[in-house]
GROMACS .gro file of N, CA and C in nm:
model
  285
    1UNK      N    1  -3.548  18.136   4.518
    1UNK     CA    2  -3.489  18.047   4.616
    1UNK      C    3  -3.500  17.902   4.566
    2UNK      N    4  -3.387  17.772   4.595
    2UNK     CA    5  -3.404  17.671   4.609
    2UNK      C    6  -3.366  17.619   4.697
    3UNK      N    7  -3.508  17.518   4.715
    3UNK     CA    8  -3.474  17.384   4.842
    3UNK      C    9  -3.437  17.301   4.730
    4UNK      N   10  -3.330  17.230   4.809
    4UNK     CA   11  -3.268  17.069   4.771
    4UNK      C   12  -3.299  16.994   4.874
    5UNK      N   13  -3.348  16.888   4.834
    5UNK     CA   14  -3.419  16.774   4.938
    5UNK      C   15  -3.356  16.644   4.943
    6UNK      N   16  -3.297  16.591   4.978
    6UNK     CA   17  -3.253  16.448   5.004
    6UNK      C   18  -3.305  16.324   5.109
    7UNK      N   19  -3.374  16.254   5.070
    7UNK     CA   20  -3.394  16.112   5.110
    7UNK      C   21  -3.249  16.035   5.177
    8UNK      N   22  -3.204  15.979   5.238
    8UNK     CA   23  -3.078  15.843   5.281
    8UNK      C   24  -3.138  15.725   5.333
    9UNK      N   25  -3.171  15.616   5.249
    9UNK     CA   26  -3.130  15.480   5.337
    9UNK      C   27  -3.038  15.443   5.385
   10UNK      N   28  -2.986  15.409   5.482
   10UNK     CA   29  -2.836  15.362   5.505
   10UNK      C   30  -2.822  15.234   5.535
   11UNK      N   31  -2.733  15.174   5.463
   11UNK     CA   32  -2.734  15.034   5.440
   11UNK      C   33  -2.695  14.958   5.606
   12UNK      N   34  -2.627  15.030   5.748
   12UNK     CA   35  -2.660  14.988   5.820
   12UNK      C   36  -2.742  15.092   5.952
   13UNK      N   37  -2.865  15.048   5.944
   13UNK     CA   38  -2.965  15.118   5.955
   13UNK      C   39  -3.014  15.148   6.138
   14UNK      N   40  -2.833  15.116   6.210
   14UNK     CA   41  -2.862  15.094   6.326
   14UNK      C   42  -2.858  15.273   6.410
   15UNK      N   43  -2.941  15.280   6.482
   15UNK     CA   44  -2.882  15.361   6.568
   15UNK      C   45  -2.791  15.496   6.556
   16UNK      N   46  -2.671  15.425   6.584
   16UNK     CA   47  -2.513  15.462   6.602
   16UNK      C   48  -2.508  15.499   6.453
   17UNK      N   49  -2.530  15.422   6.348
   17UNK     CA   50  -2.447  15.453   6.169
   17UNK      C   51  -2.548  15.591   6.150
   18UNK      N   52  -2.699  15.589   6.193
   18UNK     CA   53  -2.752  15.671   6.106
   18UNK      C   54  -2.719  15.805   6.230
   19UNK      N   55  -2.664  15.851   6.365
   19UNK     CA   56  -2.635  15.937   6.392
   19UNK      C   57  -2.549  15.974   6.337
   20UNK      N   58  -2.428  15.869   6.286
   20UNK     CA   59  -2.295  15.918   6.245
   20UNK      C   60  -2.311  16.020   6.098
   21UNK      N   61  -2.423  15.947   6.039
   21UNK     CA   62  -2.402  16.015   5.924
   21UNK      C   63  -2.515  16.160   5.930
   22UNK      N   64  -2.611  16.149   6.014
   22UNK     CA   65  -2.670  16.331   6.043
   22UNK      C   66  -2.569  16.376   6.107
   23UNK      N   67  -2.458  16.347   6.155
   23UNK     CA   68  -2.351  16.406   6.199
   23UNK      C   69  -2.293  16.518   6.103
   24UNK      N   70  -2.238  16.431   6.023
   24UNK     CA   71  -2.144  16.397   5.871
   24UNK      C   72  -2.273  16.550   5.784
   25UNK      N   73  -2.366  16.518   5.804
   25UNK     CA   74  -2.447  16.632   5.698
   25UNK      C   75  -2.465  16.773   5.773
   26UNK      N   76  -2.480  16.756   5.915
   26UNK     CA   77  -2.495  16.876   5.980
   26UNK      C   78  -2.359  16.944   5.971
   27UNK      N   79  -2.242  16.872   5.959
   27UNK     CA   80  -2.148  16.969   5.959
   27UNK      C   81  -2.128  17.054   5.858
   28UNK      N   82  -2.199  17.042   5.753
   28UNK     CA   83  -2.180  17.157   5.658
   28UNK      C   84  -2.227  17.254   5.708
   29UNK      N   85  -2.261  17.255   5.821
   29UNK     CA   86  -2.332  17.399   5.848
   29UNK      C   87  -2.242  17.509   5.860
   30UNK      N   88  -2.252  17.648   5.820
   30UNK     CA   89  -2.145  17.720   5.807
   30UNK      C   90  -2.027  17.713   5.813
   31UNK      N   91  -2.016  17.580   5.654
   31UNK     CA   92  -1.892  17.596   5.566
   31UNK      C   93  -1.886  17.625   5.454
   32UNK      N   94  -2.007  17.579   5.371
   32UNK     CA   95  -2.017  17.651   5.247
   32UNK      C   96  -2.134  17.733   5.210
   33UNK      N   97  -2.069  17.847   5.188
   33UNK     CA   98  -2.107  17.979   5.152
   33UNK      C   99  -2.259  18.005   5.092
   34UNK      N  100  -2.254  17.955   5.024
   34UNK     CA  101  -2.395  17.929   4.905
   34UNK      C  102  -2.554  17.901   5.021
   35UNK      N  103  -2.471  17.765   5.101
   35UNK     CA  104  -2.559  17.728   5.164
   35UNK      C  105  -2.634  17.834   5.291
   36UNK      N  106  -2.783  17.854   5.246
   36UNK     CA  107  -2.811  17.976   5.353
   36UNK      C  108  -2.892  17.863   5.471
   37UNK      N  109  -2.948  17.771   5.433
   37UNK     CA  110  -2.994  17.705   5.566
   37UNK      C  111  -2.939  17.524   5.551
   38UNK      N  112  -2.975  17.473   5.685
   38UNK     CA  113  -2.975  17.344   5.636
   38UNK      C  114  -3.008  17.283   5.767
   39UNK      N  115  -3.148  17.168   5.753
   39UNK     CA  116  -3.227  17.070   5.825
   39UNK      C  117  -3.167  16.949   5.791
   40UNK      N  118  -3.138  16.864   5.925
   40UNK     CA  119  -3.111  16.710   5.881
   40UNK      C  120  -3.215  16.653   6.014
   41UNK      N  121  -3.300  16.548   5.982
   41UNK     CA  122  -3.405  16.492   6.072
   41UNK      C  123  -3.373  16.352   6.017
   42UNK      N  124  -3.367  16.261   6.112
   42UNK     CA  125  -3.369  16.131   6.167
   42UNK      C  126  -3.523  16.072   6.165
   43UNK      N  127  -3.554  15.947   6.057
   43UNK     CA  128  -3.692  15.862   6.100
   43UNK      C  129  -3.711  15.824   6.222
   44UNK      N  130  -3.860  15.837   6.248
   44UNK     CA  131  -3.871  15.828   6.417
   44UNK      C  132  -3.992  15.722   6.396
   45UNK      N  133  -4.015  15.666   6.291
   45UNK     CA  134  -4.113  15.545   6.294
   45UNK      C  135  -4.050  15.361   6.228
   46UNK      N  136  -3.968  15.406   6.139
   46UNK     CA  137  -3.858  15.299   6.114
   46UNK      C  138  -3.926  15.208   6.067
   47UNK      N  139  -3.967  15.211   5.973
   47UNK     CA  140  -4.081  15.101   5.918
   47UNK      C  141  -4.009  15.061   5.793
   48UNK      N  142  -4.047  14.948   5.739
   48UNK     CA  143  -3.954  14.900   5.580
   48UNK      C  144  -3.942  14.994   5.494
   49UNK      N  145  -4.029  15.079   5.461
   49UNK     CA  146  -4.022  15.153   5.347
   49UNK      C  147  -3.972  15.313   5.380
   50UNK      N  148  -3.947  15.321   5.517
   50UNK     CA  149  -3.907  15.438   5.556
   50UNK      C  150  -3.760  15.467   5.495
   51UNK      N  151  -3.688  15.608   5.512
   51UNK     CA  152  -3.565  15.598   5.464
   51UNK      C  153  -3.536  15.651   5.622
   52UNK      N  154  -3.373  15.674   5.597
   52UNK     CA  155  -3.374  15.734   5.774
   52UNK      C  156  -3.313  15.853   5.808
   53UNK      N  157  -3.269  15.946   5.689
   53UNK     CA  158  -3.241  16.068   5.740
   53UNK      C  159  -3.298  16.159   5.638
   54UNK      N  160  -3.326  16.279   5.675
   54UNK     CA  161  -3.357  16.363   5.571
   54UNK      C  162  -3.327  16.477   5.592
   55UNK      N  163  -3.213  16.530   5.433
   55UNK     CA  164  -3.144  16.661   5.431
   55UNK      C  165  -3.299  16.791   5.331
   56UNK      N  166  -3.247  16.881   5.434
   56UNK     CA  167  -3.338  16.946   5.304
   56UNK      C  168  -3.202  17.063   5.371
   57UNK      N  169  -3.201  17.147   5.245
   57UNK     CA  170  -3.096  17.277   5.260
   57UNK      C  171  -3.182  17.356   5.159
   58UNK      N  172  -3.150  17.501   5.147
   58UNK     CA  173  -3.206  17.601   5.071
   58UNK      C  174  -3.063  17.693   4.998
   59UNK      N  175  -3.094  17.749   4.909
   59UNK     CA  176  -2.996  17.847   4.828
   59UNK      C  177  -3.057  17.942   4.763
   60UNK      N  178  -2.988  18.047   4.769
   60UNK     CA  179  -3.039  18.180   4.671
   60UNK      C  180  -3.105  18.129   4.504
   61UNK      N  181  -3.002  18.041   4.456
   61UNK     CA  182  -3.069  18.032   4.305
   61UNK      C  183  -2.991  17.872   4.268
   62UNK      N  184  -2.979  17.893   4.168
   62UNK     CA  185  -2.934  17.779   4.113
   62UNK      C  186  -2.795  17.759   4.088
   63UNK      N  187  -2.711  17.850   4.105
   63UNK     CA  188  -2.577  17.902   4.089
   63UNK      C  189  -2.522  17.857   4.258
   64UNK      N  190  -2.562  17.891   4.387
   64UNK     CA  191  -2.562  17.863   4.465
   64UNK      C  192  -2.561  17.711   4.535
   65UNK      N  193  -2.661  17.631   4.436
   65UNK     CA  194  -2.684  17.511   4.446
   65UNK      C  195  -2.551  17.462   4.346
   66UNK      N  196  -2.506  17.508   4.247
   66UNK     CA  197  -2.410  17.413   4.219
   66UNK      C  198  -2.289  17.440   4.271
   67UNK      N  199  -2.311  17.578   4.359
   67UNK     CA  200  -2.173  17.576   4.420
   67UNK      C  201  -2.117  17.470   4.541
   68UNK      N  202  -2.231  17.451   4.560
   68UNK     CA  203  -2.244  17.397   4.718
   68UNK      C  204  -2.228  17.217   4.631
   69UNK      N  205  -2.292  17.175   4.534
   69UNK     CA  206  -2.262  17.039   4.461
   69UNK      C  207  -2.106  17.007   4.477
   70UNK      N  208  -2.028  17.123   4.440
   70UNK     CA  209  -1.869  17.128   4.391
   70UNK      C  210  -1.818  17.136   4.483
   71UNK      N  211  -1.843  17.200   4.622
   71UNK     CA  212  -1.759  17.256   4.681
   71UNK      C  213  -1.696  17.143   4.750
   72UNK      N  214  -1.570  17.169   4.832
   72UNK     CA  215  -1.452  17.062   4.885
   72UNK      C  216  -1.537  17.004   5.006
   73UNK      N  217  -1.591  17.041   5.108
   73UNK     CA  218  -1.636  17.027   5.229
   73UNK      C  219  -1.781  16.933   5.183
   74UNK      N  220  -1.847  16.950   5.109
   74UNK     CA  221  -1.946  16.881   5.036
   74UNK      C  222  -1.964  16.750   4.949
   75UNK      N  223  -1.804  16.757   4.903
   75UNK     CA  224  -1.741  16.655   4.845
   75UNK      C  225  -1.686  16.551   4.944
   76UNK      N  226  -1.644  16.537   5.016
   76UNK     CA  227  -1.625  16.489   5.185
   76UNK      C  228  -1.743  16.380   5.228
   77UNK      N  229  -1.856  16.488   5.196
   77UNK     CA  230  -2.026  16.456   5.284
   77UNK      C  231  -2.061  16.328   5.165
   78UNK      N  232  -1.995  16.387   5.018
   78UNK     CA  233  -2.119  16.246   4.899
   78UNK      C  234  -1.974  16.188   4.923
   79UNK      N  235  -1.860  16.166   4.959
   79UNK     CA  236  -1.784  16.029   4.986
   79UNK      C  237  -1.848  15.958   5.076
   80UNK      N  238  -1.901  15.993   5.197
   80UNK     CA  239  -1.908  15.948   5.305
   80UNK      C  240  -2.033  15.869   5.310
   81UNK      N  241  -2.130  15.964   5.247
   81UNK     CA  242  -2.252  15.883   5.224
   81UNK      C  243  -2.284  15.775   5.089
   82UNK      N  244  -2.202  15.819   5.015
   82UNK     CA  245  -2.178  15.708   4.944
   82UNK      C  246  -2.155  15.533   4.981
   83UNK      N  247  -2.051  15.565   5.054
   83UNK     CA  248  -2.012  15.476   5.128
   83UNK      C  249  -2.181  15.354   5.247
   84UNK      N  250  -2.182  15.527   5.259
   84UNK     CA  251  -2.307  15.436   5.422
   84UNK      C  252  -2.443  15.454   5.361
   85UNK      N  253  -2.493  15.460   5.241
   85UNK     CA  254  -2.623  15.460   5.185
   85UNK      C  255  -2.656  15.324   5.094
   86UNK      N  256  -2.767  15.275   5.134
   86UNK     CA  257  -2.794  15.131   5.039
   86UNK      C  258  -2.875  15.266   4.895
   87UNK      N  259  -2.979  15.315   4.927
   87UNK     CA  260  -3.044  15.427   4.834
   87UNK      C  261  -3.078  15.582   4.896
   88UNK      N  262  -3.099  15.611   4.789
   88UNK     CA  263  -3.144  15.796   4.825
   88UNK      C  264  -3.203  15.853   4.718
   89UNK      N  265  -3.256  15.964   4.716
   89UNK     CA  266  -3.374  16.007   4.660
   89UNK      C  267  -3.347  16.172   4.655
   90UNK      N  268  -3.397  16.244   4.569
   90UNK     CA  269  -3.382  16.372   4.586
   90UNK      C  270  -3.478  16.469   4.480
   91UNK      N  271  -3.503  16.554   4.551
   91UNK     CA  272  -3.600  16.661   4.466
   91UNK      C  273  -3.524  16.819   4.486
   92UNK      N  274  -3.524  16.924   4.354
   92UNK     CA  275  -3.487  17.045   4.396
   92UNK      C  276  -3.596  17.094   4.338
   93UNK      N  277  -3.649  17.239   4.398
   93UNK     CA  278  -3.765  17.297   4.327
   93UNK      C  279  -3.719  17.428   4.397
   94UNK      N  280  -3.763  17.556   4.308
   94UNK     CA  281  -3.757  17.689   4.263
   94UNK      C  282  -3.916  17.725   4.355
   95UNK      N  283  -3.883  17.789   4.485
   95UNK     CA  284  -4.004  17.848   4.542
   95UNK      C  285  -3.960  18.037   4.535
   0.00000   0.00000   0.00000
């Protein structure tokens, strides 16, 4: 199995932008295939060094994970956050 983990700062860090964009990540939820789970949580302490959303998703293997990298509906999600992220961060690891 792999978790993929993602960090988001979002460059406007109000409220309203950072629901819009756990919006924007939760909707992948049963659209692409590969993807067997997926958590998006909102910072609830908001401090400088905090970031403010965090994706973690899981996949069968590593084949899975790059399907879900490629796929159209996913491609959508890194426009979008592209757009509304100042930085981000990410770890994948093989449990």
């Amino acid at each position: 199995m792999i978790k993929h983990i993602v960090l988001f700062k979002l460059k406007d860090r109000s409220a309203e932008s950072v629901a819009q964009a756990a919006a924007m990540l939760k909707n992948l939820e049963g659209k692409v295939e590969s993807l067997l789970s997926i958590e998006v949580g909102t910072d609830v302490l908001h401090s400088e060094r905090s970031f403010d959303i965090a994706l973690t998703t899981t996949f069968r293997d590593l084949d899975g994970l790059e399907a879900y990298q490629v796929h159209p509906e996913h491609k959508k999600v890194i426009a979008y956050m592209n757009e509304a992220r100042e930085t981000s961060i990410s770890v994948d690891y093989e449990y």
